[in-house]
GROMACS .gro file of C-alpha atoms in nm:
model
   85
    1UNK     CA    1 -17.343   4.745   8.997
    2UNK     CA    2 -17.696   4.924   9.114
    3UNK     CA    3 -17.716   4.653   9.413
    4UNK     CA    4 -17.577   4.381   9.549
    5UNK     CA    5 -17.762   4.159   9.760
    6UNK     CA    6 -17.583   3.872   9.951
    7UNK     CA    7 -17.815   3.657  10.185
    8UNK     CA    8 -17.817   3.245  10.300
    9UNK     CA    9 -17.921   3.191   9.944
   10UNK     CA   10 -17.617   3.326   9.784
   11UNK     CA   11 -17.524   3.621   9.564
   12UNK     CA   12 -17.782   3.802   9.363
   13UNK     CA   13 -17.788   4.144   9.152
   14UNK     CA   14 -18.062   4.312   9.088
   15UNK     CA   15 -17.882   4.502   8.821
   16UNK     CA   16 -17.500   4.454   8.679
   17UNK     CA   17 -17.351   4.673   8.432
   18UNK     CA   18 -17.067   4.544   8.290
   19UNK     CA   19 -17.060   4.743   7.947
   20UNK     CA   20 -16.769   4.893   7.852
   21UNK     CA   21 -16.559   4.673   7.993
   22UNK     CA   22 -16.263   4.378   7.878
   23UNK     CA   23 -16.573   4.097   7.979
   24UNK     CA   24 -16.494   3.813   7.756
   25UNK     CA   25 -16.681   3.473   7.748
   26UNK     CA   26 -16.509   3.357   7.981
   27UNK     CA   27 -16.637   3.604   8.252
   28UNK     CA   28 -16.983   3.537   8.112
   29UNK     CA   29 -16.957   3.136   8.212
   30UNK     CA   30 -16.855   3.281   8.555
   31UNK     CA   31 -17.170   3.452   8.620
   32UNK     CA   32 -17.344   3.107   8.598
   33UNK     CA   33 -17.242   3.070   8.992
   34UNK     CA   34 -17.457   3.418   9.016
   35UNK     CA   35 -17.810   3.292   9.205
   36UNK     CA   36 -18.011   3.573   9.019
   37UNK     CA   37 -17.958   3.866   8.825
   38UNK     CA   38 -18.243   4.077   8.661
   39UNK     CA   39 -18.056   4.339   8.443
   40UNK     CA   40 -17.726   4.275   8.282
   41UNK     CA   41 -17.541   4.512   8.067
   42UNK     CA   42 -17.290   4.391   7.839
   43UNK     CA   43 -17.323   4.622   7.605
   44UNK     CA   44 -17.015   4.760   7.353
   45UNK     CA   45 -16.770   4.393   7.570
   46UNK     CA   46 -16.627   4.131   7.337
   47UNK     CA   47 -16.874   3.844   7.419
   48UNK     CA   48 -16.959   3.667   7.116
   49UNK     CA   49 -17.206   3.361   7.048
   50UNK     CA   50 -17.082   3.147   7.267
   51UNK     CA   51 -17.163   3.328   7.571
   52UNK     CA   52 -17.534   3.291   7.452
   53UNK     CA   53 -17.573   2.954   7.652
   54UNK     CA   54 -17.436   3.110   7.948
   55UNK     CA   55 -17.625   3.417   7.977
   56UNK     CA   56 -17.964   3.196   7.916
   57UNK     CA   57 -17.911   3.002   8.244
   58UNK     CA   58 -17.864   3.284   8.472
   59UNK     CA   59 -18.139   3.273   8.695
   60UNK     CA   60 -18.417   3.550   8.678
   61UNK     CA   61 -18.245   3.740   8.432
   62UNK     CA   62 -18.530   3.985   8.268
   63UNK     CA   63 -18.358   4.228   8.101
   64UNK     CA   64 -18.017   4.270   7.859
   65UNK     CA   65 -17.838   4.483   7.709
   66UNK     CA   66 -17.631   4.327   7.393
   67UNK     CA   67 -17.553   4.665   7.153
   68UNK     CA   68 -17.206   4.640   7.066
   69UNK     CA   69 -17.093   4.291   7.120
   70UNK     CA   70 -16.967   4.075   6.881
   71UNK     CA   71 -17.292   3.867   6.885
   72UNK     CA   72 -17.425   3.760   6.519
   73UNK     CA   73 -17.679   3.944   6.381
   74UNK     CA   74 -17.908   3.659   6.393
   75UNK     CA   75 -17.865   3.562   6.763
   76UNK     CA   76 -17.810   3.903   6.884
   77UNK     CA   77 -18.182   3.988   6.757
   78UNK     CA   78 -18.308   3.658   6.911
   79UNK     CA   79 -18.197   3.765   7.244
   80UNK     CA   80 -18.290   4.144   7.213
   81UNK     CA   81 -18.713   3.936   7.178
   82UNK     CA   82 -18.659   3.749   7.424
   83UNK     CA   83 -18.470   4.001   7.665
   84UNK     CA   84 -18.590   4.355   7.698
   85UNK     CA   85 -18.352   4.635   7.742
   0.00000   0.00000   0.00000
């Protein structure tokens, strides 16, 4: 985690890397109660498509790192246009 930033608005990261790590789905939907985020890492976890719905409604998010999940090809490439990393 580069930063952390905790204020009367909530929690918000300006970058979380969670690659490499046992994150499941499951931890994905939990980083819905995240305010913002503007990086996320999640490369080489064992998310698969259904975290897709909710990684697109963290708030802010600009940038994503997806190599090595267990995304589809199809949705993984989707993600990678809409999502630089």
């Amino acid at each position: 985690m580069e930063a952390l930033v905790q204020n009367n608005q909530g929690i918000s990261f300006v970058r979380l890397d969670l690659s490499h790590t046992q994150v499941t789905d499951k931890c994905v939907e939990q980083l819905r109660s995240v305010n913002r985020i503007f990086a996320l890492n999640l490369a080489h976890t064992n998310i698969t498509d259904n975290s897709l719905e909710s990684i697109r409604k963290i708030k802010q998010l600009q940038e994503i790192d997806l190599t090595g999940t267990r995304l589809s090809p199809e949705k993984s490439t989707t993600y990678k246009n809409v999502y630089r990393n």
